[in-house]
């Protein structure tokens, strides 16, 4: 519901002819409501209102009437003309009665009069002036071009000029003002000829804080209405606030890829970043961020030419002229030294000859500057030696009175923090007269009436050389004319015809530098086959290797070689042959172990070979197994029969002794004891002085006749007195003094000068006592003779028995039949018995 507003000024109250007239000024706002009071008094009780009329202006026709002449006032008829229509209504119930007009229009402004006619009383009138205020209906904001704008406007560039105008119209003339948020910016307005109020806002330089600020234009012409307004929001393009290269500004190395990072902030939209190296623009990679920061990276290979150039990162907003910011630094490029080696300016390379002075210049370009400069000759360090004419001064090398030994490849070397570099090589050429080339063959062995080609080679520069030859045989000097020449090589064909044709053959060369000072001498000697090697010896011998060293004999005047032929004696074939060029020293590998070899060594040259020198050598046997091998004795049938007979005899003797003892018990004890004492003196009793083993079981004594018979048949020789047997294994005992050893195979029997008989027990003594002579104080007991060798003849046809000699133990003849001895050594006749080795 709109509130009725009015302003009432009662300024005159006049009573004229008994009629009351009231005047007032009222103000109303267009489109709102207004009440016009009919400020009259109510009639007395005996009176009543009969007619109420409202007039506007000078018109005599009422615009509103209330007719109660025919009845009560409250039932009176209300009438409104076309001007007010339904907008007006007169309310009698209010005090004072009011004419309400709603809505008020601008045309409603004017003078109003209310006339009240009573039935009895005089007529009353009320007059008032109504002022209608027309508020501004619309506010228009325009840019500098007059274009109406609203909402978000722009984008305007930071720092630019902004002009906005605001127009409004109303009655009375409204006040038009500019506001930024709640702050008044401009209240200066003017009225245009068209009756429109206009206010122009001028911002000379837009700042960053104007971004998204709201500018409002208000128009107001009364305190009774709310001001009319319109707003715009400013959008700006902002300049970059900063730009910075975040990569450490340091010297860069030429040829090493580097990444440089630059970032900028504050620009709206994100900044454009450009890279420049001097006047050259470099491509980049730009990555904008959400926090109004732009990052750009570049990757490039610095070059030597980049040294001293300015590398810059430039950030700008393309929408804003002159918005660029820049950061950068002057590049310092470190690089390896660049070297250029040259001969001295006044030196002609083709005119250098022995005795000239030569110098080299090493031109260097480096950053940082080199810490050291060196020189190389033929790839090896070259140092200053003043006494030899080598002078090094800074970047210059001087060679005084250069010789041909100084020709070759020269380089200068320089180093800085980036590394070490070598210059290109300069090959120094020194012209010199011919000289003999070292390493030539200078001795020629030639037979009489034999042609030989003598090769003479010289070193010279230039290589256009002429030669001449001569022979000096101590009697005369003979010039040679039969030779050929090819550059620095000359070959002469020579044939000694007499014994005076041997001597020294000389060769000279000559080029444009000069003649050869010292000739090349070649000795011509009579030639023949080489002499045999001498003083050969085996220096080392293992299971599979034999090493031999000899001394070389005379080479026959020619270069000789040495040869070795190795023959496998058991297989009767050539095992290997070898040759050596320099010395007669041979190492023979991969030989079978435990094998005999025949070694033939000889020398040879172009004339033939020498006589051979023969040696015999044996490789060491393979290592033996350490596991003991237990073998049971082999008992032949004959030996079994003998053992049976002896056993039967022993049983019979025991039986007789038992019977005799039983009979003796019947006799007196004295005689029996005497008999026992007599029996204790028999030769079967063992002397306490004998150095026999206490564990000996006293085997039977070998009869002397059996030993003699064995000696006559070629077996073990007859011996008397002390016997000694030697092992065929390790720790072989030596022969005791005074004995004459007789070697039979692998067993030695020592024969003393005195003749005594020996028993089986003495022969079967342990080895540990073999070096101690066994002597008796009483003659041995004699036994019946047994022809062992007749039985041996019958055992020749017995099968062979293999036995490992490394495990043979000492046994008595009664424990091992003679047939087993014959079987191990394969006796084929009686005459072979002398080759049998007695096992121990």
Short mmCIF file of C-alpha atoms in Angstrom, two decimals, residues 119-541:
data_model
loop_
_atom_site.label_atom_id
_atom_site.label_comp_id
_atom_site.label_asym_id
_atom_site.label_seq_id
_atom_site.Cartn_x
_atom_site.Cartn_y
_atom_site.Cartn_z
CA UNK A 119 -28.72 22.72 4.32
CA UNK A 120 -28.92 25.68 6.63
CA UNK A 121 -25.43 27.05 7.15
CA UNK A 122 -23.46 29.01 4.71
CA UNK A 123 -21.20 27.38 2.12
CA UNK A 124 -17.51 26.67 3.04
CA UNK A 125 -14.50 26.34 0.71
CA UNK A 126 -10.96 24.87 0.98
CA UNK A 127 -8.27 25.73 -1.52
CA UNK A 128 -4.82 24.17 -1.98
CA UNK A 129 -2.00 23.82 -4.52
CA UNK A 130 -0.80 20.35 -5.40
CA UNK A 131 2.78 19.99 -6.66
CA UNK A 132 3.53 16.71 -8.37
CA UNK A 133 7.17 15.60 -8.27
CA UNK A 134 8.21 13.49 -11.23
CA UNK A 135 11.21 11.26 -10.12
CA UNK A 136 13.93 10.16 -12.57
CA UNK A 137 12.65 7.15 -14.34
CA UNK A 138 15.92 5.82 -15.83
CA UNK A 139 19.68 6.32 -15.51
CA UNK A 140 21.82 5.72 -18.59
CA UNK A 141 25.63 5.10 -18.51
CA UNK A 142 27.56 5.63 -21.73
CA UNK A 143 31.21 5.33 -22.75
CA UNK A 144 33.23 8.02 -24.41
CA UNK A 145 31.73 7.08 -27.76
CA UNK A 146 28.17 7.48 -26.47
CA UNK A 147 27.44 3.78 -26.42
CA UNK A 148 25.19 2.70 -23.63
CA UNK A 149 26.96 0.20 -21.39
CA UNK A 150 26.10 -1.89 -18.42
CA UNK A 151 27.39 -4.88 -16.43
CA UNK A 152 31.09 -5.76 -16.82
CA UNK A 153 32.76 -3.34 -19.16
CA UNK A 154 36.19 -3.34 -20.65
CA UNK A 155 38.84 -4.66 -20.84
CA UNK A 156 40.57 -1.41 -20.17
CA UNK A 157 44.31 -1.30 -20.02
CA UNK A 158 46.05 -0.55 -16.81
CA UNK A 159 47.21 3.07 -16.84
CA UNK A 160 44.76 4.11 -19.51
CA UNK A 161 42.22 7.01 -19.45
CA UNK A 162 38.57 6.21 -18.68
CA UNK A 163 35.57 8.43 -19.49
CA UNK A 164 32.02 7.49 -18.51
CA UNK A 165 28.87 9.63 -18.69
CA UNK A 166 25.62 9.21 -16.79
CA UNK A 167 22.29 10.82 -17.86
CA UNK A 168 18.96 11.10 -16.05
CA UNK A 169 15.81 13.28 -16.25
CA UNK A 170 13.03 14.21 -13.81
CA UNK A 171 10.96 17.04 -12.37
CA UNK A 172 12.35 18.78 -10.59
CA UNK A 173 15.80 18.40 -12.08
CA UNK A 174 17.49 15.38 -10.40
CA UNK A 175 20.96 15.32 -8.86
CA UNK A 176 23.21 12.84 -10.80
CA UNK A 177 26.28 11.51 -8.90
CA UNK A 178 29.03 8.85 -9.35
CA UNK A 179 29.94 6.44 -6.59
CA UNK A 180 32.64 3.72 -6.22
CA UNK A 181 31.32 1.29 -3.71
CA UNK A 182 30.21 3.67 -0.94
CA UNK A 183 32.60 6.45 -1.83
CA UNK A 184 31.43 9.48 -3.78
CA UNK A 185 33.53 10.01 -6.87
CA UNK A 186 31.79 12.88 -8.67
CA UNK A 187 28.72 15.04 -7.90
CA UNK A 188 29.21 17.61 -10.63
CA UNK A 189 26.36 17.44 -13.14
CA UNK A 190 24.75 19.79 -15.63
CA UNK A 191 21.56 20.19 -17.56
CA UNK A 192 21.66 19.68 -21.26
CA UNK A 193 19.64 21.74 -23.69
CA UNK A 194 17.33 18.80 -23.97
CA UNK A 195 16.54 19.07 -20.29
CA UNK A 196 18.55 15.96 -19.38
CA UNK A 197 20.87 15.98 -16.42
CA UNK A 198 24.36 14.65 -17.26
CA UNK A 199 27.40 13.78 -15.13
CA UNK A 200 30.75 12.83 -16.81
CA UNK A 201 33.22 10.70 -14.80
CA UNK A 202 36.86 11.06 -15.82
CA UNK A 203 39.59 8.67 -14.50
CA UNK A 204 42.90 9.82 -15.86
CA UNK A 205 44.89 6.61 -15.07
CA UNK A 206 43.37 3.29 -14.26
CA UNK A 207 45.20 1.49 -11.47
CA UNK A 208 45.45 -2.21 -10.62
CA UNK A 209 42.91 -1.67 -7.82
CA UNK A 210 40.30 -0.65 -10.37
CA UNK A 211 40.14 -4.28 -11.47
CA UNK A 212 36.57 -5.50 -10.94
CA UNK A 213 35.57 -2.33 -9.09
CA UNK A 214 31.90 -1.27 -9.31
CA UNK A 215 31.07 2.27 -10.46
CA UNK A 216 27.50 3.43 -9.70
CA UNK A 217 25.58 6.41 -11.11
CA UNK A 218 22.70 7.71 -8.92
CA UNK A 219 19.91 10.17 -9.85
CA UNK A 220 17.63 11.70 -7.19
CA UNK A 221 15.35 14.78 -7.13
CA UNK A 222 13.46 14.37 -3.90
CA UNK A 223 13.73 13.14 -0.43
CA UNK A 224 10.44 11.38 -0.86
CA UNK A 225 11.74 8.75 -3.28
CA UNK A 226 14.64 6.31 -3.49
CA UNK A 227 17.42 7.43 -5.83
CA UNK A 228 17.57 5.70 -9.18
CA UNK A 229 20.96 4.10 -9.96
CA UNK A 230 22.87 2.00 -12.47
CA UNK A 231 26.25 0.29 -12.05
CA UNK A 232 29.10 -1.01 -14.20
CA UNK A 233 32.05 -3.31 -13.30
CA UNK A 234 35.51 -2.52 -14.66
CA UNK A 235 37.63 -5.29 -16.22
CA UNK A 236 41.28 -4.47 -16.80
CA UNK A 237 44.32 -5.75 -18.62
CA UNK A 238 47.20 -5.66 -16.15
CA UNK A 239 50.87 -5.24 -16.79
CA UNK A 240 53.40 -7.81 -15.49
CA UNK A 241 54.59 -6.88 -12.06
CA UNK A 242 57.97 -8.59 -12.33
CA UNK A 243 60.10 -10.93 -14.40
CA UNK A 244 63.02 -12.92 -13.08
CA UNK A 245 65.43 -15.55 -14.39
CA UNK A 246 65.45 -18.14 -11.62
CA UNK A 247 68.37 -20.16 -13.02
CA UNK A 248 71.68 -19.40 -11.38
CA UNK A 249 73.56 -16.88 -13.45
CA UNK A 250 76.88 -18.60 -13.91
CA UNK A 251 79.44 -19.22 -16.64
CA UNK A 252 78.26 -21.76 -19.20
CA UNK A 253 80.30 -24.40 -20.98
CA UNK A 254 80.32 -24.42 -24.76
CA UNK A 255 78.71 -27.49 -26.24
CA UNK A 256 76.97 -28.47 -23.01
CA UNK A 257 73.20 -28.18 -23.13
CA UNK A 258 71.76 -25.81 -20.53
CA UNK A 259 68.21 -25.07 -19.35
CA UNK A 260 67.28 -21.57 -18.24
CA UNK A 261 64.01 -20.82 -16.41
CA UNK A 262 62.23 -17.43 -16.29
CA UNK A 263 59.04 -16.56 -14.46
CA UNK A 264 56.74 -13.54 -14.40
CA UNK A 265 53.76 -12.60 -12.25
CA UNK A 266 51.03 -9.96 -12.11
CA UNK A 267 49.94 -9.90 -15.72
CA UNK A 268 46.31 -10.22 -16.75
CA UNK A 269 45.95 -12.17 -18.98
CA UNK A 270 49.13 -14.27 -18.36
CA UNK A 271 52.27 -12.62 -19.60
CA UNK A 272 53.89 -13.41 -22.90
CA UNK A 273 57.52 -14.32 -22.33
CA UNK A 274 60.10 -13.83 -25.06
CA UNK A 275 63.75 -14.94 -24.99
CA UNK A 276 66.52 -13.07 -26.72
CA UNK A 277 70.17 -13.90 -27.17
CA UNK A 278 71.66 -10.73 -28.46
CA UNK A 279 69.40 -9.83 -31.37
CA UNK A 280 68.36 -13.43 -31.95
CA UNK A 281 65.03 -14.62 -30.67
CA UNK A 282 65.03 -18.06 -29.07
CA UNK A 283 62.13 -20.45 -29.02
CA UNK A 284 60.78 -21.39 -25.63
CA UNK A 285 58.22 -23.37 -23.69
CA UNK A 286 55.75 -21.33 -21.62
CA UNK A 287 53.58 -22.78 -18.88
CA UNK A 288 50.99 -20.45 -17.22
CA UNK A 289 49.92 -21.11 -13.66
CA UNK A 290 46.74 -20.46 -11.73
CA UNK A 291 48.43 -18.14 -9.26
CA UNK A 292 48.94 -15.50 -11.95
CA UNK A 293 52.51 -16.69 -12.49
CA UNK A 294 53.90 -17.58 -15.90
CA UNK A 295 56.96 -19.83 -16.23
CA UNK A 296 59.05 -20.16 -19.38
CA UNK A 297 61.98 -22.48 -20.10
CA UNK A 298 64.55 -22.56 -22.85
CA UNK A 299 67.12 -25.21 -23.68
CA UNK A 300 70.07 -24.36 -25.89
CA UNK A 301 73.67 -25.28 -26.62
CA UNK A 302 76.02 -22.40 -25.87
CA UNK A 303 78.69 -21.77 -28.47
CA UNK A 304 81.92 -19.86 -28.40
CA UNK A 305 80.24 -17.11 -30.39
CA UNK A 306 77.72 -16.64 -27.57
CA UNK A 307 80.41 -15.32 -25.26
CA UNK A 308 79.59 -11.73 -24.33
CA UNK A 309 76.05 -11.81 -25.71
CA UNK A 310 73.14 -10.69 -23.56
CA UNK A 311 70.63 -13.39 -22.73
CA UNK A 312 67.33 -11.82 -21.72
CA UNK A 313 63.87 -12.93 -20.67
CA UNK A 314 61.16 -10.40 -21.59
CA UNK A 315 57.63 -10.54 -20.18
CA UNK A 316 54.83 -8.31 -21.44
CA UNK A 317 51.08 -8.08 -21.88
CA UNK A 318 50.43 -7.86 -25.62
CA UNK A 319 47.25 -5.88 -24.93
CA UNK A 320 49.11 -3.12 -23.16
CA UNK A 321 51.71 -1.20 -25.11
CA UNK A 322 55.06 -0.66 -23.43
CA UNK A 323 54.26 -3.15 -20.72
CA UNK A 324 57.40 -5.25 -21.19
CA UNK A 325 59.70 -6.10 -18.29
CA UNK A 326 63.10 -7.73 -18.84
CA UNK A 327 65.69 -9.69 -16.90
CA UNK A 328 68.92 -11.16 -18.20
CA UNK A 329 72.66 -11.35 -17.95
CA UNK A 330 75.69 -11.16 -20.17
CA UNK A 331 76.77 -14.70 -21.06
CA UNK A 332 80.17 -15.93 -20.02
CA UNK A 333 81.00 -18.99 -22.10
CA UNK A 334 83.79 -21.28 -20.96
CA UNK A 335 85.22 -23.45 -23.70
CA UNK A 336 88.15 -25.70 -24.42
CA UNK A 337 91.20 -23.96 -25.81
CA UNK A 338 91.23 -23.58 -29.57
CA UNK A 339 94.76 -24.16 -30.83
CA UNK A 340 96.37 -23.42 -34.15
CA UNK A 341 99.95 -24.54 -34.63
CA UNK A 342 102.06 -22.93 -37.32
CA UNK A 343 105.67 -22.57 -38.36
CA UNK A 344 107.39 -19.24 -37.95
CA UNK A 345 106.32 -16.58 -40.39
CA UNK A 346 109.68 -16.46 -42.18
CA UNK A 347 110.20 -20.21 -42.46
CA UNK A 348 109.60 -22.07 -45.71
CA UNK A 349 108.79 -25.68 -44.93
CA UNK A 350 110.40 -27.00 -48.10
CA UNK A 351 113.74 -25.33 -47.40
CA UNK A 352 114.43 -26.74 -43.92
CA UNK A 353 117.59 -28.81 -43.81
CA UNK A 354 119.94 -30.05 -41.16
CA UNK A 355 121.53 -27.16 -39.28
CA UNK A 356 118.63 -24.74 -39.78
CA UNK A 357 116.79 -23.03 -36.92
CA UNK A 358 113.08 -23.81 -36.71
CA UNK A 359 110.40 -22.40 -34.46
CA UNK A 360 106.70 -23.10 -33.97
CA UNK A 361 103.94 -20.73 -32.80
CA UNK A 362 100.94 -22.04 -30.86
CA UNK A 363 98.05 -19.60 -31.25
CA UNK A 364 95.52 -20.02 -28.43
CA UNK A 365 91.96 -18.89 -27.98
CA UNK A 366 90.46 -19.92 -24.64
CA UNK A 367 88.07 -18.84 -21.90
CA UNK A 368 89.12 -18.93 -19.17
CA UNK A 369 92.70 -18.53 -20.17
CA UNK A 370 94.89 -21.62 -20.24
CA UNK A 371 96.69 -22.67 -17.09
CA UNK A 372 99.45 -24.53 -18.90
CA UNK A 373 100.91 -24.97 -22.36
CA UNK A 374 102.94 -28.00 -23.42
CA UNK A 375 104.49 -29.57 -26.50
CA UNK A 376 104.57 -33.08 -27.91
CA UNK A 377 106.87 -34.74 -30.35
CA UNK A 378 105.72 -37.99 -31.91
CA UNK A 379 102.93 -38.14 -29.33
CA UNK A 380 105.30 -37.89 -26.35
CA UNK A 381 105.86 -34.90 -24.06
CA UNK A 382 108.61 -32.59 -25.30
CA UNK A 383 110.56 -30.50 -22.81
CA UNK A 384 112.99 -27.64 -23.02
CA UNK A 385 116.64 -28.71 -23.25
CA UNK A 386 118.83 -25.72 -23.91
CA UNK A 387 122.02 -27.74 -24.33
CA UNK A 388 120.38 -29.77 -27.09
CA UNK A 389 118.99 -26.65 -28.78
CA UNK A 390 115.38 -27.15 -27.62
CA UNK A 391 113.92 -23.92 -26.20
CA UNK A 392 110.29 -23.55 -25.08
CA UNK A 393 109.11 -20.03 -24.27
CA UNK A 394 105.43 -19.46 -23.52
CA UNK A 395 103.66 -20.41 -26.74
CA UNK A 396 106.76 -20.79 -28.90
CA UNK A 397 108.99 -23.81 -29.54
CA UNK A 398 112.48 -23.18 -30.96
CA UNK A 399 114.69 -25.91 -32.45
CA UNK A 400 118.23 -24.68 -32.96
CA UNK A 401 120.41 -26.34 -35.59
CA UNK A 402 117.79 -28.97 -36.22
CA UNK A 403 118.92 -32.50 -37.09
CA UNK A 404 117.17 -35.29 -38.91
CA UNK A 405 116.34 -36.86 -35.54
CA UNK A 406 113.99 -33.91 -34.93
CA UNK A 407 111.86 -34.54 -37.98
CA UNK A 408 108.41 -35.88 -37.19
CA UNK A 409 105.04 -34.86 -35.79
CA UNK A 410 104.78 -31.83 -33.50
CA UNK A 411 101.79 -30.67 -31.47
CA UNK A 412 101.10 -28.07 -28.84
CA UNK A 413 98.88 -28.86 -25.88
CA UNK A 414 96.92 -26.43 -23.69
CA UNK A 415 94.56 -26.90 -20.76
CA UNK A 416 92.09 -24.81 -18.78
CA UNK A 417 89.24 -25.64 -16.42
CA UNK A 418 87.26 -27.13 -19.31
CA UNK A 419 89.93 -29.68 -20.17
CA UNK A 420 93.01 -30.35 -22.27
CA UNK A 421 93.24 -30.00 -26.04
CA UNK A 422 95.85 -30.98 -28.61
CA UNK A 423 96.48 -28.97 -31.74
CA UNK A 424 96.61 -30.43 -35.18
CA UNK A 425 99.91 -32.06 -36.06
CA UNK A 426 102.58 -30.41 -38.13
CA UNK A 427 104.99 -32.86 -39.71
CA UNK A 428 108.42 -31.30 -39.71
CA UNK A 429 110.43 -32.32 -42.75
CA UNK A 430 114.18 -31.92 -42.50
CA UNK A 431 116.20 -32.36 -45.68
CA UNK A 432 119.44 -34.27 -45.12
CA UNK A 433 122.09 -36.22 -46.95
CA UNK A 434 121.82 -40.03 -47.12
CA UNK A 435 122.68 -42.14 -44.05
CA UNK A 436 122.55 -45.89 -43.59
CA UNK A 437 119.23 -47.28 -42.49
CA UNK A 438 119.69 -49.17 -39.23
CA UNK A 439 118.68 -52.78 -38.83
CA UNK A 440 120.00 -54.05 -42.16
CA UNK A 441 121.73 -57.34 -42.72
CA UNK A 442 125.43 -56.54 -42.70
CA UNK A 443 127.06 -60.01 -42.80
CA UNK A 444 126.63 -62.28 -45.78
CA UNK A 445 127.96 -65.81 -45.84
CA UNK A 446 128.75 -66.73 -49.41
CA UNK A 447 130.43 -69.77 -50.85
CA UNK A 448 133.01 -69.29 -53.56
CA UNK A 449 131.55 -68.94 -57.05
CA UNK A 450 128.13 -68.27 -55.44
CA UNK A 451 126.16 -65.16 -56.33
CA UNK A 452 124.58 -63.11 -53.62
CA UNK A 453 122.41 -59.95 -53.77
CA UNK A 454 123.56 -57.28 -51.32
CA UNK A 455 120.79 -54.83 -50.41
CA UNK A 456 121.84 -51.32 -49.42
CA UNK A 457 119.12 -49.06 -48.02
CA UNK A 458 119.65 -45.49 -46.88
CA UNK A 459 117.55 -42.78 -45.28
CA UNK A 460 117.51 -39.50 -47.16
CA UNK A 461 115.34 -36.48 -47.83
CA UNK A 462 114.79 -35.91 -50.68
CA UNK A 463 114.74 -39.57 -51.66
CA UNK A 464 116.21 -39.10 -55.10
CA UNK A 465 119.55 -40.84 -54.36
CA UNK A 466 122.38 -42.04 -56.58
CA UNK A 467 124.68 -44.85 -55.38
CA UNK A 468 128.17 -46.26 -55.97
CA UNK A 469 129.74 -49.47 -54.60
CA UNK A 470 133.27 -50.70 -53.85
CA UNK A 471 134.95 -53.78 -52.32
CA UNK A 472 137.85 -53.59 -49.87
CA UNK A 473 139.66 -56.92 -49.30
CA UNK A 474 142.71 -55.41 -47.48
CA UNK A 475 144.77 -55.83 -50.64
CA UNK A 476 142.96 -53.53 -52.98
CA UNK A 477 139.84 -51.45 -53.47
CA UNK A 478 137.56 -52.56 -56.32
CA UNK A 479 134.74 -50.44 -57.70
CA UNK A 480 131.51 -52.29 -58.51
CA UNK A 481 129.34 -51.31 -61.42
CA UNK A 482 126.74 -54.12 -61.42
CA UNK A 483 123.97 -52.75 -59.18
CA UNK A 484 120.46 -51.38 -59.47
CA UNK A 485 118.89 -48.31 -57.81
CA UNK A 486 115.30 -47.66 -56.77
CA UNK A 487 114.90 -44.48 -54.73
CA UNK A 488 116.75 -45.04 -51.45
CA UNK A 489 117.48 -48.72 -52.16
CA UNK A 490 120.30 -50.14 -54.19
CA UNK A 491 121.03 -53.83 -54.78
CA UNK A 492 124.37 -55.20 -55.97
CA UNK A 493 124.93 -58.72 -57.22
CA UNK A 494 128.30 -60.07 -56.06
CA UNK A 495 130.14 -63.40 -56.59
CA UNK A 496 133.47 -64.13 -54.84
CA UNK A 497 135.68 -66.02 -57.29
CA UNK A 498 138.83 -66.38 -55.29
CA UNK A 499 139.77 -66.33 -51.65
CA UNK A 500 140.54 -62.65 -52.14
CA UNK A 501 136.94 -62.04 -53.14
CA UNK A 502 135.91 -61.77 -49.46
CA UNK A 503 136.03 -58.54 -47.54
CA UNK A 504 133.96 -55.41 -46.91
CA UNK A 505 131.53 -54.21 -49.55
CA UNK A 506 130.75 -50.47 -49.16
CA UNK A 507 127.79 -48.50 -50.50
CA UNK A 508 127.48 -44.66 -50.73
CA UNK A 509 124.45 -42.54 -51.52
CA UNK A 510 124.14 -38.92 -52.68
CA UNK A 511 121.20 -36.49 -53.07
CA UNK A 512 120.81 -32.75 -53.65
CA UNK A 513 121.69 -32.01 -50.02
CA UNK A 514 125.01 -33.77 -50.23
CA UNK A 515 126.95 -37.03 -50.27
CA UNK A 516 126.80 -39.70 -47.59
CA UNK A 517 129.56 -39.16 -45.05
CA UNK A 518 129.85 -42.71 -43.75
CA UNK A 519 129.25 -45.62 -46.16
CA UNK A 520 127.11 -48.64 -45.48
CA UNK A 521 129.49 -51.58 -44.98
CA UNK A 522 128.55 -55.20 -45.59
CA UNK A 523 130.92 -58.02 -44.63
CA UNK A 524 131.27 -60.89 -47.12
CA UNK A 525 132.53 -64.05 -45.42
CA UNK A 526 132.81 -67.70 -46.46
CA UNK A 527 129.61 -69.49 -45.46
CA UNK A 528 128.90 -73.08 -44.32
CA UNK A 529 126.69 -75.17 -42.10
CA UNK A 530 126.43 -74.20 -38.41
CA UNK A 531 128.23 -76.02 -35.60
CA UNK A 532 126.28 -78.24 -33.19
CA UNK A 533 124.90 -76.81 -29.98
CA UNK A 534 126.86 -77.45 -26.80
CA UNK A 535 126.55 -77.67 -23.04
CA UNK A 536 122.96 -78.86 -23.16
CA UNK A 537 121.29 -79.64 -19.86
CA UNK A 538 117.85 -80.33 -18.53
CA UNK A 539 116.96 -77.38 -16.30
CA UNK A 540 113.51 -78.49 -15.18
CA UNK A 541 111.51 -81.67 -15.19
#
